[in-house]
XYZ file of C-alpha atoms in Angstrom:
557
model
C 27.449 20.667 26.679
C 28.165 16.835 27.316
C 26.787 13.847 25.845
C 23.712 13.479 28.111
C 23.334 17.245 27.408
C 22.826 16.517 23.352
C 20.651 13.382 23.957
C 18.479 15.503 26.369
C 18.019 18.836 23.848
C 17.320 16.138 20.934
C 15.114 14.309 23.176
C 13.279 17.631 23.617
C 13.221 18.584 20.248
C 11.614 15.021 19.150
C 8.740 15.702 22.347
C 8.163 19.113 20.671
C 8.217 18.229 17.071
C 5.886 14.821 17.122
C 3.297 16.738 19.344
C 3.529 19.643 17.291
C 2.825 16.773 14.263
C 0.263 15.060 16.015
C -1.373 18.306 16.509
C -1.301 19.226 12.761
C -2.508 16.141 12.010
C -5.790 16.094 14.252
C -6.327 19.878 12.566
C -6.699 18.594 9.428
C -8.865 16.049 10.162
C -6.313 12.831 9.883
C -7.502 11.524 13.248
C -6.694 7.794 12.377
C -3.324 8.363 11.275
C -2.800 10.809 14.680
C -3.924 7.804 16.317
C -1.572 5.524 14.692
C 1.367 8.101 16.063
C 0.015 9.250 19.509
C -0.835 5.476 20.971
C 3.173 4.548 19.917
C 4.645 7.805 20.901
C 2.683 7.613 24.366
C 4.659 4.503 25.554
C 7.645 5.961 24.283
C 8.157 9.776 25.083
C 4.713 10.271 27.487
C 1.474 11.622 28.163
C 2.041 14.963 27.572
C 3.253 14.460 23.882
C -0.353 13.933 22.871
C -2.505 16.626 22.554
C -6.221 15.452 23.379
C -8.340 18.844 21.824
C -7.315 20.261 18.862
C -9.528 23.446 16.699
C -10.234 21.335 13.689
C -10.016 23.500 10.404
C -10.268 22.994 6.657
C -14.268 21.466 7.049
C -15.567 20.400 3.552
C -12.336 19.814 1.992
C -11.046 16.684 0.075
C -9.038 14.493 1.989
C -6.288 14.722 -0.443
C -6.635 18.476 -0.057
C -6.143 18.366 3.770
C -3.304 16.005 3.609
C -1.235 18.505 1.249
C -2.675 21.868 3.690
C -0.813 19.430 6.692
C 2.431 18.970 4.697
C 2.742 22.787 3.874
C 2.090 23.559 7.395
C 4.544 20.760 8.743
C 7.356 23.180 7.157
C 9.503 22.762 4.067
C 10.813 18.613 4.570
C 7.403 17.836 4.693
C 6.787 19.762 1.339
C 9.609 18.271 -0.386
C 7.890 15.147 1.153
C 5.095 15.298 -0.826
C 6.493 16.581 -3.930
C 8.125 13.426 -3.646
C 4.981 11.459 -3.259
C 3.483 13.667 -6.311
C 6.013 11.328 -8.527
C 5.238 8.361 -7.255
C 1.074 7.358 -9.262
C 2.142 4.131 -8.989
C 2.123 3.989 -5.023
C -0.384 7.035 -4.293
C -4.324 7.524 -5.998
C -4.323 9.927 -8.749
C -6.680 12.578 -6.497
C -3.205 12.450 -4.020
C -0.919 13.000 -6.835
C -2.845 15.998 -8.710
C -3.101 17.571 -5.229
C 0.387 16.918 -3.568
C 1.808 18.831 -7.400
C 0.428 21.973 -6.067
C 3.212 21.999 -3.294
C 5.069 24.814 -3.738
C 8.472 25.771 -1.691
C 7.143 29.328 -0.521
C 10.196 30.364 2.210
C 11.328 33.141 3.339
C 14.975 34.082 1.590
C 17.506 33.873 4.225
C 18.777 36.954 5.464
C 21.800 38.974 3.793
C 24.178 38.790 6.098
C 24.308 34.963 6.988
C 24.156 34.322 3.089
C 27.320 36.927 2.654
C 28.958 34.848 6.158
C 28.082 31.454 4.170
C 29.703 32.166 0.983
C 33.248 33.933 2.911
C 33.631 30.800 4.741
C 32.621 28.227 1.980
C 35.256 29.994 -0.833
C 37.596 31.522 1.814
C 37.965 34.594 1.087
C 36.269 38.507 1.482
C 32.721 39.041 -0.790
C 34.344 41.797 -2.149
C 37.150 39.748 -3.369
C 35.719 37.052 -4.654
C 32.877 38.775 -6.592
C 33.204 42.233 -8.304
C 29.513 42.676 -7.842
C 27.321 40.476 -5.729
C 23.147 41.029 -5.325
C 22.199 40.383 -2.043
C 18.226 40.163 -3.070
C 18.407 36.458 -4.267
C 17.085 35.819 -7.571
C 15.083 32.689 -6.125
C 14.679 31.020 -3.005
C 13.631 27.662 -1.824
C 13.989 25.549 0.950
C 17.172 24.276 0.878
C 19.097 26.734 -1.392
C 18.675 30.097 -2.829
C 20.134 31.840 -6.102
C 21.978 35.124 -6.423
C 23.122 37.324 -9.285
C 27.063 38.156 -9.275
C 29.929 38.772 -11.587
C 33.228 37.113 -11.404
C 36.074 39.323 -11.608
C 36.696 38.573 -14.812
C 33.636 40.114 -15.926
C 31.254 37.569 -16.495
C 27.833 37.327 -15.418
C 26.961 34.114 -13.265
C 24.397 32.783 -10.871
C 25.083 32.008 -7.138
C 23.456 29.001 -5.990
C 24.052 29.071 -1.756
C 22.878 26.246 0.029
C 20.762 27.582 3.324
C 23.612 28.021 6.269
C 22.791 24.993 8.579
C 19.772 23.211 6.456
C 21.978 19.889 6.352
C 21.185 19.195 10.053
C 17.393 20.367 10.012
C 16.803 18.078 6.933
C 18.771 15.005 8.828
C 16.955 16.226 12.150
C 13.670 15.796 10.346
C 14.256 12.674 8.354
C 15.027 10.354 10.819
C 11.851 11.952 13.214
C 9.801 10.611 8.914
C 11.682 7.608 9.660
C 10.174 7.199 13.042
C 7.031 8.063 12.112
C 7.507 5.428 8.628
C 7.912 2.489 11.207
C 5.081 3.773 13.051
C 2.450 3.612 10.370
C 3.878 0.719 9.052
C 3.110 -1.147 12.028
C 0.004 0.367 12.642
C -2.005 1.403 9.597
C 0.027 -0.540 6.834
C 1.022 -3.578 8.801
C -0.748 -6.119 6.141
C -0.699 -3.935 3.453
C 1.687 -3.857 0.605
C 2.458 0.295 0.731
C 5.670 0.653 2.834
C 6.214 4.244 4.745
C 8.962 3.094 5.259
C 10.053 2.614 1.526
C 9.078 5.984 0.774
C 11.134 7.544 3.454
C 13.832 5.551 2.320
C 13.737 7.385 -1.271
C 13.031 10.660 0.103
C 15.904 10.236 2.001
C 17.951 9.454 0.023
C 16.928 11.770 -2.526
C 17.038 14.990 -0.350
C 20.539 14.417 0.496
C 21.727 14.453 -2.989
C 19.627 17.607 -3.182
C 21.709 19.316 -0.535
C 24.518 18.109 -2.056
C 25.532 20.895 -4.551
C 28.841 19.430 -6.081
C 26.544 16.133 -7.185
C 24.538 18.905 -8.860
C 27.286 20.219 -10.037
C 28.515 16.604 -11.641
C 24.840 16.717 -13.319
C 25.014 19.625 -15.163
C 28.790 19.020 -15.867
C 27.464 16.020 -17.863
C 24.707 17.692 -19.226
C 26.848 20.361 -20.946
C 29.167 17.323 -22.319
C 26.087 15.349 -23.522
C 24.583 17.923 -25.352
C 27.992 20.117 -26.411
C 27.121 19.201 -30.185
C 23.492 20.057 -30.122
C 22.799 23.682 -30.794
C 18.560 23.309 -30.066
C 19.865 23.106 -26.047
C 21.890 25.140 -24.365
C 23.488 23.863 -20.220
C 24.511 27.181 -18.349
C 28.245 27.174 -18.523
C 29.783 25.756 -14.690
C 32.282 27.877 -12.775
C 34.266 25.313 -11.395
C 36.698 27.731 -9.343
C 33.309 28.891 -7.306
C 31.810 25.915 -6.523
C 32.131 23.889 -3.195
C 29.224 21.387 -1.695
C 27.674 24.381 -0.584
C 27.974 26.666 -3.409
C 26.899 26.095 -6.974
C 28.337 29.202 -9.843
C 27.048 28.694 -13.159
C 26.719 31.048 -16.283
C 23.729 33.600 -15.868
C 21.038 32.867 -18.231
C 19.519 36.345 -19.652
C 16.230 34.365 -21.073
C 12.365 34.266 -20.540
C 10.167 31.597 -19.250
C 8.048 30.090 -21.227
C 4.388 31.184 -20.643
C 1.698 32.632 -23.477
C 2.760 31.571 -27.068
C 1.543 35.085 -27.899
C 4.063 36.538 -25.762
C 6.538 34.156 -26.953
C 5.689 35.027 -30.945
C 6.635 38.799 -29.632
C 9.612 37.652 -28.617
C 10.589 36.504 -31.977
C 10.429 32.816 -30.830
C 8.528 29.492 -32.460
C 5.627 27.865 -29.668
C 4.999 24.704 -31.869
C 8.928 24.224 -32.289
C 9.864 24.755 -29.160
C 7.120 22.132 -28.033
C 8.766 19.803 -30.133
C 12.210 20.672 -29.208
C 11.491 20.387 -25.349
C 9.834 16.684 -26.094
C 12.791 15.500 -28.069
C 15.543 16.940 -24.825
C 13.972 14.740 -22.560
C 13.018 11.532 -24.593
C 16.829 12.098 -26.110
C 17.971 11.588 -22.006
C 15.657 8.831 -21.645
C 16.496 6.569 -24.613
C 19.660 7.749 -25.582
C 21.761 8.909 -22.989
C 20.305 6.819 -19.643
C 19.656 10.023 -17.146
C 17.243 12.519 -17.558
C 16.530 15.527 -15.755
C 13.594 14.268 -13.092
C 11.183 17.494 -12.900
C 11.188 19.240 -16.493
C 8.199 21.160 -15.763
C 8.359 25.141 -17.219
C 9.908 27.449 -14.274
C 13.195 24.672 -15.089
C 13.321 26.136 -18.288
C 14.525 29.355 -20.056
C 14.519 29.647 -23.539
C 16.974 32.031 -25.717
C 16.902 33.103 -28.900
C 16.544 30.958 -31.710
C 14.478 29.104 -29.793
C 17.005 27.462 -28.044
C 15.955 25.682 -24.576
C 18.187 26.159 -21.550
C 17.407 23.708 -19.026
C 18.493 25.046 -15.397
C 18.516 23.263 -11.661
C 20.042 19.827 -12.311
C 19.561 18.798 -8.345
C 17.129 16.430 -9.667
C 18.178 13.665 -12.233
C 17.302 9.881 -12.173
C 19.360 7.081 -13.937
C 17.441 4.590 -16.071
C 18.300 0.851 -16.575
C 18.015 -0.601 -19.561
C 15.788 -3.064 -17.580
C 13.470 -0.209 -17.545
C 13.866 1.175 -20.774
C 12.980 -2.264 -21.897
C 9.759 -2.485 -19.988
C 8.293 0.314 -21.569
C 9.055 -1.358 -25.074
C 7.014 -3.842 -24.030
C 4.014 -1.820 -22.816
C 4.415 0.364 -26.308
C 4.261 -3.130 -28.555
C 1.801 -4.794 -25.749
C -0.317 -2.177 -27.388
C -0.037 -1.381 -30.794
C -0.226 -5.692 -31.119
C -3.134 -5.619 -28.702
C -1.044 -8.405 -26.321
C -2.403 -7.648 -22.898
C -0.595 -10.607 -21.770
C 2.861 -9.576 -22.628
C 3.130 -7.129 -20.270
C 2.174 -9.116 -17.544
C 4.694 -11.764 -18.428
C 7.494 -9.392 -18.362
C 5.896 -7.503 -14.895
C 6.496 -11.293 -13.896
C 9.712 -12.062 -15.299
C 11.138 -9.075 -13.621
C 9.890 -9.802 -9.905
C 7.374 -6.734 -10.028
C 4.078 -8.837 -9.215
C 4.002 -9.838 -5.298
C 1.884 -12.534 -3.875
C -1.582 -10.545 -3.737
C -1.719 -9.658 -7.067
C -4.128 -12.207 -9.040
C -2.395 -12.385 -12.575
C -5.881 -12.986 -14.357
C -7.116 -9.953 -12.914
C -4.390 -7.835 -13.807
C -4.192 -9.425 -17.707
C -8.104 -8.982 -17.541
C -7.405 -5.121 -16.700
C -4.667 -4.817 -18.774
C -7.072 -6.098 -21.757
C -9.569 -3.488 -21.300
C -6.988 -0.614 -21.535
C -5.558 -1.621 -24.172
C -8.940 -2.102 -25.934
C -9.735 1.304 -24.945
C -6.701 2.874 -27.436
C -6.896 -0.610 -30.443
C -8.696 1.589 -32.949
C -7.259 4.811 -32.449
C -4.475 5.791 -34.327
C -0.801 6.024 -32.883
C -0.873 9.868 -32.874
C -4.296 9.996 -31.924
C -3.717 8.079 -28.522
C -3.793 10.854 -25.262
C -0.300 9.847 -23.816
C -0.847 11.675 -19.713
C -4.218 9.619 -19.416
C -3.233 6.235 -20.793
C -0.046 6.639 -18.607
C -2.716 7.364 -15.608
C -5.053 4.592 -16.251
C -1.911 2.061 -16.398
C -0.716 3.312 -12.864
C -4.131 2.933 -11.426
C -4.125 -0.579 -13.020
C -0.854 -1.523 -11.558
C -1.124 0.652 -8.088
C -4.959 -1.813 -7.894
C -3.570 -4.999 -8.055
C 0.183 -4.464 -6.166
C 2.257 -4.610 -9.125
C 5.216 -2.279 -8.098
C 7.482 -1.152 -11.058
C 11.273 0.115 -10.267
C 10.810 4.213 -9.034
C 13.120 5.403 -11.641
C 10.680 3.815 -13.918
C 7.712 5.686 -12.493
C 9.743 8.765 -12.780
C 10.321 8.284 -16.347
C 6.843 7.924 -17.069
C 6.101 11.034 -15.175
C 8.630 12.913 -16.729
C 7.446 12.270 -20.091
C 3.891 13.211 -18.919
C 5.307 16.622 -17.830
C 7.153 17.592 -20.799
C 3.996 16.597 -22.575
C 1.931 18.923 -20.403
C 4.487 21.471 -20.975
C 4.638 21.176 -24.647
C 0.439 21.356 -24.488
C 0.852 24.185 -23.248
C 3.190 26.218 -26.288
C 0.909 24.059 -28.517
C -2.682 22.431 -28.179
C -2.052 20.498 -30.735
C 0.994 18.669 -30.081
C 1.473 14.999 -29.670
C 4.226 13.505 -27.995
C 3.263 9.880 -29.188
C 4.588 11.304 -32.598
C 7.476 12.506 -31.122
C 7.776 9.303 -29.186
C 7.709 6.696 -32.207
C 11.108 6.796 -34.054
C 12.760 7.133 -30.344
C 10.305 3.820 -29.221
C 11.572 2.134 -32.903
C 15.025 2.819 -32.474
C 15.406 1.422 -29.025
C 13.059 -1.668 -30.302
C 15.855 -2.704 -32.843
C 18.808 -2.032 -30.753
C 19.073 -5.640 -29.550
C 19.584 -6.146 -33.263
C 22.349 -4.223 -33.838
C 25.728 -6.415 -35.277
C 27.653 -4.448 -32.560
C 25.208 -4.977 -29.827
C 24.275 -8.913 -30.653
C 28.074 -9.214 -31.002
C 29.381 -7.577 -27.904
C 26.087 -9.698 -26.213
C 27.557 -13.069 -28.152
C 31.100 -12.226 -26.398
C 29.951 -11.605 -23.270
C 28.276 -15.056 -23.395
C 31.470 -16.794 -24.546
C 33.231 -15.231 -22.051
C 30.991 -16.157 -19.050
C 31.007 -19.573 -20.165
C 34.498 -19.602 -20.667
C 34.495 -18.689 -16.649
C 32.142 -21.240 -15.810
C 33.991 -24.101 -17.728
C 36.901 -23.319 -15.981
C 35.715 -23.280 -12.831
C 33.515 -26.203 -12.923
C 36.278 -28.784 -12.289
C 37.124 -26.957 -9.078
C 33.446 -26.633 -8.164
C 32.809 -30.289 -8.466
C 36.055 -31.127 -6.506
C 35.092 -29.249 -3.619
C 31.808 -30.948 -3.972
C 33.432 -34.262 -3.877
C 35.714 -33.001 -1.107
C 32.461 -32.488 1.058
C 31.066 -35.417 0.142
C 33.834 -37.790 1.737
C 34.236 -35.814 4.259
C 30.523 -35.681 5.182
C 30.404 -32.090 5.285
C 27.555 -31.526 2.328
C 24.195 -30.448 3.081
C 21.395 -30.019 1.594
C 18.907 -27.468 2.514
C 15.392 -27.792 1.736
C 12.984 -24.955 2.149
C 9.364 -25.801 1.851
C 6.569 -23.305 2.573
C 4.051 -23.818 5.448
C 5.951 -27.135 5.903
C 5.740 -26.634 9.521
C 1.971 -25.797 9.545
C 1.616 -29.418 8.481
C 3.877 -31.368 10.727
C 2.172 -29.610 13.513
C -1.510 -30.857 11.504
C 0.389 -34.308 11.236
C 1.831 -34.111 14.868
C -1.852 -33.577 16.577
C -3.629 -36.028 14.725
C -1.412 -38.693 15.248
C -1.797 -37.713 19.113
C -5.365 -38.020 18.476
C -4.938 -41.322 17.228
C -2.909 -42.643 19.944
C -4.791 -41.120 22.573
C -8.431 -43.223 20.906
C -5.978 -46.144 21.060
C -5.548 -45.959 24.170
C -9.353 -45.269 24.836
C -10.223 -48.564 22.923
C -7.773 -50.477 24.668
C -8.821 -49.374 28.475
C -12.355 -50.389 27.079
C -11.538 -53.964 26.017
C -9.393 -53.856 29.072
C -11.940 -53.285 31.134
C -14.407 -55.254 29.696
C -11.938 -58.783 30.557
C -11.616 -57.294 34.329
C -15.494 -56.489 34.990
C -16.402 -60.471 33.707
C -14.264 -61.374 36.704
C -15.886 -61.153 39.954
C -12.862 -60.021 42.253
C -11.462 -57.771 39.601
C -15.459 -55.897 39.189
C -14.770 -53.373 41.167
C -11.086 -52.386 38.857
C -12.903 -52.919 35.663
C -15.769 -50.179 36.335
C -12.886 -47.595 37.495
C -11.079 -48.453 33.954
C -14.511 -47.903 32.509
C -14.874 -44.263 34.281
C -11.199 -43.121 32.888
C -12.106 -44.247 29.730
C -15.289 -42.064 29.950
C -13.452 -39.263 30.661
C -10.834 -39.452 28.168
C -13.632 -40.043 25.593
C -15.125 -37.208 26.663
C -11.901 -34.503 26.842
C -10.591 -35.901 23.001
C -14.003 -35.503 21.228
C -14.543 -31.787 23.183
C -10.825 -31.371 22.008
C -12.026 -32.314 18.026
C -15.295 -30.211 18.093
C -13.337 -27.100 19.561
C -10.894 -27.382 17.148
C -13.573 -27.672 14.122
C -12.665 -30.129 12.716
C -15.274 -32.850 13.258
C-alpha cells in the first residue's frame, strides 16, 4: 500500500472513530460538548460523520456519572483518560473526581498464542527455552499490559509483565484523534476559559507513553530496590534484567496477600495498625526524602509478606517532585498551624501560579475561612483527605493552578491515607506527617545545605563579575555603532493611540467645521460672493451633522 493508500485508511479510521465518539457522546446525554465536535468535524471530514438521532440512555443519572459510563464505553485510552483526570482536583469538581476513580481497566486478556508470539520475538528465542515453565492464563490483565507466572531456568519464580502486541500504535492512533478533539473544545467550549483540553491531553500523553514504555518501568523499580535496599519494613520485587526488553518486564514473583479485612489480616499473623503506619511512612519517605514517589499507592499495588513487610508492585506510575513543590506545601502546613492565610497566597504568587482572573482578596478571604475551619483543632485531630479537598476547590474556584506533580502529591498522600483508614479507623496521617513536615522545615538550616547554598552564590557572582566587563563593552560597542535598542512593551498601549488617534481627528475635523463657518460668514456679508457663502454654510451643516452622529454612535457623548 502507497502513501495515499495510508493517508486514505487513517483518514477512514478518524471518519469512523469521531462519529463513533460523537455518537457516544449524544448517548450519554453530552449534547453540548457533541456539538462542540460535530459543527468542527462537519467542515472538516463531512456530513455523514455526524450522526443526527441517537437512543439516549443512562436517564436520571449524574452528569459526572454519564461522563465516566462515556469514557468506559469509548474503550480503554479513554479510561486511562479519566483515571488521569481522577488525579487532577485541582482542574476537575470533586463530584468528577470521586466518579472518574471508579474507572476500572476491565479487558479482555489477550489471547495465548499472540502473547507466546510476543515474548519469542521480543527475547529471541523458543518459550520453551527461555522459560522452564510459563502460565499462559495471565495473572492480571489491563489495557496496555498483562502479567504472567513463569520460572526462569534457573529455578526461580518470576512474574511476566508483556506489553499488549501492537497497543503502541492504537494508543498513538487515539491520542492524537484526544488531541484533535483538545483543540476542538478549546476553541469551542473553553475558548475564554482558563481549563485547557489541550493541557490535559498534553499530560496524558505524555504520561501513557511512559506507561507503555516497560524498560522506564523497569528504571523505576530498579531505583526503588536501591532506595529502599537498607530498609527491611519494604520489600521491591527483585528485577530480572536478562528478561526484560521495552516490551517485557521480569521481576521476582511475590507469594503475598492483598491487603483487605484486618480480621483476615490478624489470621494471617500480620499487624493492621502497623502496617497502616508503615504504608504512610513508604510514601511520605518518597515524597520528602527521596524526590519520586510511586503516583497511585492505592491497595491492589500492594502485597504484604510476612512480618508485615509491604511490597509495593507496578512502578509504571511514578512522579518526580521539585523542591519548589515540596516547599509549597511547607508553606500551606505553617500557613496553618500560624493561622497566616496570607502566606500562602504570597508564595501561590511568587511562584507564577495565580493568572490574571484570580482576585487575590478573594482567594486570601477563602483561604482565611479554611484555615479558621481547622485553628482550634488539634494537629492530629485535623481530617487530612477533606482539608486537602476543600483547598483544591478553593484554588480550582478562583484559577490558581499549582504544578501537576504537586497535585499528585497531594493525592497520593490522600490515598495512602484512605488506605491506611482502611487497616485502621483510627489512624492519622497528620501524626505521621509532622516530624517528616519538621524535618523538611529546617533543612534550609542545615550548615551543609546554607553552605553549599552560600557557595553556589559566590560562585554565580563570581560568573557575573567576570562577565560584566564584557557585557558592558558590547553595550558600549552598540552604542557607537548605533545598533542598541530598546524595546518597550506596554499593555493596551495600542488601544490608546487608536483612542488618541480618533479624537484628535475629531478635533480637526470641528476645526475645520468652525472655520468653513467663519468662512462663510465673511463671504455671505458680500453681495457677489452670497450665493458661495450659503453653499459653505450647507457643507458645514453636513459635516456638523456626520461628526456629532459619529460621537453619539460611538457613546461617547
Amino acid at each position: 500500500m502507497g502513501p495515499w493508500g495510508f493517508r486514505f485508511k487513517s483518514r477512514l479510521h478518524r471518519l469512523r472513530r469521531y462519529r463513533h465518539i460523537i455518537a457516544v457522546l449524544m448517548k450519554y446525554g453530552l449534547e453540548e460538548v457533541a456539538e462542540a465536535l460535530r459543527s468542527r468535524v462537519l467542515v472538516r471530514l463531512g456530513e455523514k460523520i455526524a450522526p443526527v438521532r441517537i437512543k439516549r440512555i443512562a436517564e436520571g443519572r449524574s452528569r459526572a456519572e454519564r461522563f465516566r459510563l462515556a469514557l468506559e464505553e469509548l474503550g480503554p485510552t479513554f479510561i486511562k483518560f479519566g483515571q488521569l483526570l481522577s488525579t487532577r482536583p485541582d482542574i476537575i469538581p470533586l463530584e468528577y473526581v470521586q466518579e472518574l476513580g471508579h474507572l476500572q481497566d476491565q479487558v479482555k486478556p489477550e489471547l495465548p498464542d499472540r502473547i507466546r508470539a510476543e515474548v519469542e520475538r521480543q527475547l529471541d528465542g523458543k518459550l520453551e527455552d527461555v522459560f522452564s515453565s510459563f502460565d499462559p492464563s495471565p495473572l492480571a490483565a489491563g489495557s496496555i499490559a498483562q502479567v504472567h507466572r513463569a520460572t526462569t531456568p534457573e529455578g526461580d519464580s518470576v512474574a511476566v509483565k508483556v506489553r499488549r502486541p501492537g497497543i503502541v500504535q492504537v494508543i498513538q492512533a487515539e491520542c492524537e484523534v484526544l488531541e484533535e478533539l483538545a483543540s476542538i473544545l478549546k476553541m469551542t467550549l473553553f475558548e475564554h476559559e482558563t481549563i485547557d483540553p489541550r493541557q490535559m491531553v498534553g499530560e496524558f500523553v505524555e504520561a501513557v507513553s511512559k506507561e507503555t514504555d516497560l524498560a522506564n518501568e523497569r528504571r523505576n523499580q530498579l531505583r526503588f530496590i536501591r532506595s529502599f535496599a537498607q530498609d527491611p519494613t519494604v520489600h521491591i520485587p527483585r528485577v530480572y534484567e536478562k528478561y526484560c526488553t521495552p516490551a517485557i518486564l521480569t521481576m521476582e514473583y511475590i507469594d503475598g496477600i492483598k491487603p483487605g479485612d484486618p480480621a483476615i489480616l490478624r489470621e494471617h499473623g500480620l499487624d493492621p495498625k502497623l502496617i497502616a503506619v508503615r504504608g504512610a511512612n513508604l510514601v511520605l519517605r518518597q515524597i520528602f526524602e527521596l524526590g519520586f514517589f510511586h503516583a497511585d499507592p492505592h491497595p491492589g499495588n500492594f502485597f504484604l509478606l510476612p512480618g508485615n513487610v509491604l511490597a509495593p508492585i507496578d512502578f509504571g506510575q511514578v512522579a518526580h517532585l521539585s523542591s519548589q513543590d515540596r516547599r509549597l506545601f511547607n508553606e500551606i502546613v505553617l500557613a496553618v498551624v500560624e493561622n497566616e492565610p496570607g502566606r500562602v497566597v504570597r508564595m501561590l504568587d511568587r511562584l507564577d501560579m495565580v493568572q490574571e482572573k484570580t482576585d487575590t482578596a478573594k482567594l486570601t478571604a477563602g483561604m482565611e475561612q479554611l484555615i479558621d475551619a481547622y485553628r482550634d483543632l488539634p494537629l492530629r485531630n485535623i481530617p487530612f483527605g477533606p482539608a486537602v479537598t476543600q483547598t483544591f476547590d478553593l484554588l480550582r474556584l478562583n484559577y490558581v493552578r499549582p504544578p501537576a506533580q504537586f497535585t499528585l502529591m497531594l493525592k497520593s498522600m490522600v490515598t495512602i491515607e484512605a488506605f491506611a483508614r482502611s487497616l485502621d479507623p483510627d489512624f492519622n496521617l497528620t501524626e505521621v506527617l509532622k516530624p517528616y513536615a519538621r524535618r523538611a522545615s529546617m533543612q534550609d538550616f542545615e550548615p551543609k545545605r546554607l553552605l553549599r547554598h552560600m557557595h553556589q552564590a559566590m560562585l554565580d557572582a563570581g560568573d557575573l563579575a567576570s562577565r560584566l566587563p564584557e557585557d558592558v563593552n558590547a553595550i558600549l560597542s552598540k552604542f557607537r555603532q548605533g545598533k542598541f535598542q530598546v524595546r518597550v512593551q506596554h499593555e493596551h498601549l495600542e488601544t490608546l493611540t487608536k483612542t488618541l488617534d480618533k479624537s484628535s481627528n475629531r478635533i480637526s475635523f470641528a476645526l475645520i467645521i468652525a472655520a468653513l463657518l467663519i468662512g462663510s460668514s465673511m463671504l455671505v456679508a458680500q453681495e457677489s460672493l452670497r450665493q458661495v457663502g450659503m453653499f459653505g454654510y450647507f457643507i458645514a451643516a453636513v459635516f456638523g451633522v456626520w461628526l456629532l452622529v459619529s460621537i453619539i454612535r460611538g457613546g461617547k457623548l
